[in-house]
PDB file of C-alpha atoms in Angstrom:
ATOM      1  CA  UNK A   1       4.002  -5.111  16.753  1.00  0.00           C
ATOM      2  CA  UNK A   2       6.026  -7.444  14.585  1.00  0.00           C
ATOM      3  CA  UNK A   3       8.994  -5.887  12.767  1.00  0.00           C
ATOM      4  CA  UNK A   4       7.426  -7.125   9.690  1.00  0.00           C
ATOM      5  CA  UNK A   5       4.434  -5.240  10.154  1.00  0.00           C
ATOM      6  CA  UNK A   6       6.373  -2.139  11.278  1.00  0.00           C
ATOM      7  CA  UNK A   7       8.646  -1.976   8.082  1.00  0.00           C
ATOM      8  CA  UNK A   8       5.517  -2.882   5.891  1.00  0.00           C
ATOM      9  CA  UNK A   9       3.625  -0.188   7.509  1.00  0.00           C
ATOM     10  CA  UNK A  10       6.358   2.431   6.892  1.00  0.00           C
ATOM     11  CA  UNK A  11       6.669   1.536   3.317  1.00  0.00           C
ATOM     12  CA  UNK A  12       3.061   1.599   2.655  1.00  0.00           C
ATOM     13  CA  UNK A  13       2.860   5.053   4.323  1.00  0.00           C
ATOM     14  CA  UNK A  14       5.717   6.317   2.209  1.00  0.00           C
ATOM     15  CA  UNK A  15       4.429   4.975  -0.857  1.00  0.00           C
ATOM     16  CA  UNK A  16       0.899   6.759  -0.068  1.00  0.00           C
ATOM     17  CA  UNK A  17       2.942  10.095   0.307  1.00  0.00           C
ATOM     18  CA  UNK A  18       4.826   9.617  -3.076  1.00  0.00           C
ATOM     19  CA  UNK A  19       1.166   8.584  -4.598  1.00  0.00           C
ATOM     20  CA  UNK A  20      -0.217  11.953  -3.199  1.00  0.00           C
ATOM     21  CA  UNK A  21       2.553  13.979  -4.453  1.00  0.00           C
ATOM     22  CA  UNK A  22       2.087  12.626  -7.795  1.00  0.00           C
ATOM     23  CA  UNK A  23      -1.904  12.929  -7.749  1.00  0.00           C
ATOM     24  CA  UNK A  24      -1.583  16.582  -6.806  1.00  0.00           C
ATOM     25  CA  UNK A  25       1.417  16.911  -9.259  1.00  0.00           C
ATOM     26  CA  UNK A  26       3.732  18.090  -6.760  1.00  0.00           C
ATOM     27  CA  UNK A  27       6.263  15.824  -8.385  1.00  0.00           C
ATOM     28  CA  UNK A  28       6.711  12.968 -10.756  1.00  0.00           C
ATOM     29  CA  UNK A  29       7.691   9.631  -9.522  1.00  0.00           C
ATOM     30  CA  UNK A  30       6.171   7.446 -11.940  1.00  0.00           C
ATOM     31  CA  UNK A  31       8.856   4.669 -12.027  1.00  0.00           C
ATOM     32  CA  UNK A  32       9.981   5.230  -8.466  1.00  0.00           C
ATOM     33  CA  UNK A  33       6.124   4.954  -7.224  1.00  0.00           C
ATOM     34  CA  UNK A  34       5.836   1.720  -9.304  1.00  0.00           C
ATOM     35  CA  UNK A  35       9.114   0.098  -7.933  1.00  0.00           C
ATOM     36  CA  UNK A  36       8.051   1.223  -4.328  1.00  0.00           C
ATOM     37  CA  UNK A  37       4.729  -0.250  -5.066  1.00  0.00           C
ATOM     38  CA  UNK A  38       6.385  -3.740  -5.735  1.00  0.00           C
ATOM     39  CA  UNK A  39       8.437  -3.426  -2.350  1.00  0.00           C
ATOM     40  CA  UNK A  40       5.404  -2.553  -0.567  1.00  0.00           C
ATOM     41  CA  UNK A  41       3.369  -5.726  -2.152  1.00  0.00           C
ATOM     42  CA  UNK A  42       6.234  -7.872  -0.979  1.00  0.00           C
ATOM     43  CA  UNK A  43       6.488  -6.398   2.508  1.00  0.00           C
ATOM     44  CA  UNK A  44       2.632  -6.606   3.203  1.00  0.00           C
ATOM     45  CA  UNK A  45       2.772 -10.302   2.097  1.00  0.00           C
ATOM     46  CA  UNK A  46       5.593 -10.920   4.375  1.00  0.00           C
ATOM     47  CA  UNK A  47       4.129  -9.253   7.158  1.00  0.00           C
ATOM     48  CA  UNK A  48       0.875 -11.241   6.675  1.00  0.00           C
ATOM     49  CA  UNK A  49       2.817 -14.455   6.698  1.00  0.00           C
ATOM     50  CA  UNK A  50       5.177 -14.049   9.400  1.00  0.00           C
ATOM     51  CA  UNK A  51       3.280 -11.736  11.970  1.00  0.00           C
ATOM     52  CA  UNK A  52       0.075 -13.375  10.929  1.00  0.00           C
ATOM     53  CA  UNK A  53      -1.925 -10.315  11.184  1.00  0.00           C
ATOM     54  CA  UNK A  54      -5.257 -11.300   9.525  1.00  0.00           C
ATOM     55  CA  UNK A  55      -6.313  -7.840   8.963  1.00  0.00           C
ATOM     56  CA  UNK A  56      -3.553  -7.542   6.390  1.00  0.00           C
ATOM     57  CA  UNK A  57      -5.334  -9.602   4.041  1.00  0.00           C
ATOM     58  CA  UNK A  58      -7.423  -6.314   3.617  1.00  0.00           C
ATOM     59  CA  UNK A  59      -4.233  -4.606   2.450  1.00  0.00           C
ATOM     60  CA  UNK A  60      -2.883  -7.306   0.413  1.00  0.00           C
ATOM     61  CA  UNK A  61      -6.342  -7.569  -1.326  1.00  0.00           C
ATOM     62  CA  UNK A  62      -6.138  -4.171  -2.287  1.00  0.00           C
ATOM     63  CA  UNK A  63      -2.731  -3.971  -3.227  1.00  0.00           C
ATOM     64  CA  UNK A  64      -3.478  -6.787  -5.406  1.00  0.00           C
ATOM     65  CA  UNK A  65      -6.210  -4.883  -7.286  1.00  0.00           C
ATOM     66  CA  UNK A  66      -4.061  -1.703  -7.830  1.00  0.00           C
ATOM     67  CA  UNK A  67      -2.783  -2.665 -11.237  1.00  0.00           C
ATOM     68  CA  UNK A  68      -6.478  -2.436 -12.514  1.00  0.00           C
ATOM     69  CA  UNK A  69      -7.058   0.981 -10.813  1.00  0.00           C
ATOM     70  CA  UNK A  70      -5.860   3.691 -13.336  1.00  0.00           C
ATOM     71  CA  UNK A  71      -4.293   6.922 -11.597  1.00  0.00           C
ATOM     72  CA  UNK A  72      -6.487   9.875 -11.079  1.00  0.00           C
ATOM     73  CA  UNK A  73      -9.887   7.721 -10.660  1.00  0.00           C
ATOM     74  CA  UNK A  74     -11.784   7.318  -7.757  1.00  0.00           C
ATOM     75  CA  UNK A  75     -10.607   3.700  -7.287  1.00  0.00           C
ATOM     76  CA  UNK A  76      -7.025   4.517  -7.130  1.00  0.00           C
ATOM     77  CA  UNK A  77      -7.248   6.420  -3.886  1.00  0.00           C
ATOM     78  CA  UNK A  78      -9.981   4.504  -2.363  1.00  0.00           C
ATOM     79  CA  UNK A  79      -7.591   1.159  -2.790  1.00  0.00           C
ATOM     80  CA  UNK A  80      -4.747   3.300  -0.976  1.00  0.00           C
ATOM     81  CA  UNK A  81      -7.145   4.000   2.162  1.00  0.00           C
ATOM     82  CA  UNK A  82      -8.846   0.900   2.405  1.00  0.00           C
ATOM     83  CA  UNK A  83      -5.358  -0.712   2.380  1.00  0.00           C
ATOM     84  CA  UNK A  84      -4.255   1.508   5.189  1.00  0.00           C
ATOM     85  CA  UNK A  85      -7.106   0.649   7.276  1.00  0.00           C
ATOM     86  CA  UNK A  86      -5.890  -3.038   6.971  1.00  0.00           C
ATOM     87  CA  UNK A  87      -2.505  -1.670   8.646  1.00  0.00           C
ATOM     88  CA  UNK A  88      -3.918   0.509  10.944  1.00  0.00           C
ATOM     89  CA  UNK A  89      -6.285  -2.395  12.289  1.00  0.00           C
ATOM     90  CA  UNK A  90      -3.231  -4.893  12.473  1.00  0.00           C
ATOM     91  CA  UNK A  91      -1.164  -2.175  14.320  1.00  0.00           C
ATOM     92  CA  UNK A  92      -3.806  -1.489  16.751  1.00  0.00           C
ATOM     93  CA  UNK A  93      -5.022  -4.822  17.207  1.00  0.00           C
TER      94      UNK A  93
END
């Protein structure tokens, strides 16, 4: 597995956990969650470009749609899970 994919995957999972904590109102991360989203998006694009893991197109596509998905709607967590599938397929492949 590429270092780019490993770092991107770790950041993606971290952002998912932060998002889950916010979703269940265990903590308020607001600005931190959005800042981490930017880092996750950039790392996913870098992993796609440098590692050429084509399943990451799925992840990058989901991340690109996130600004249109409002929190606490069905689309927000769905995009998070589908994006995770892209990473899991790239790691397992």
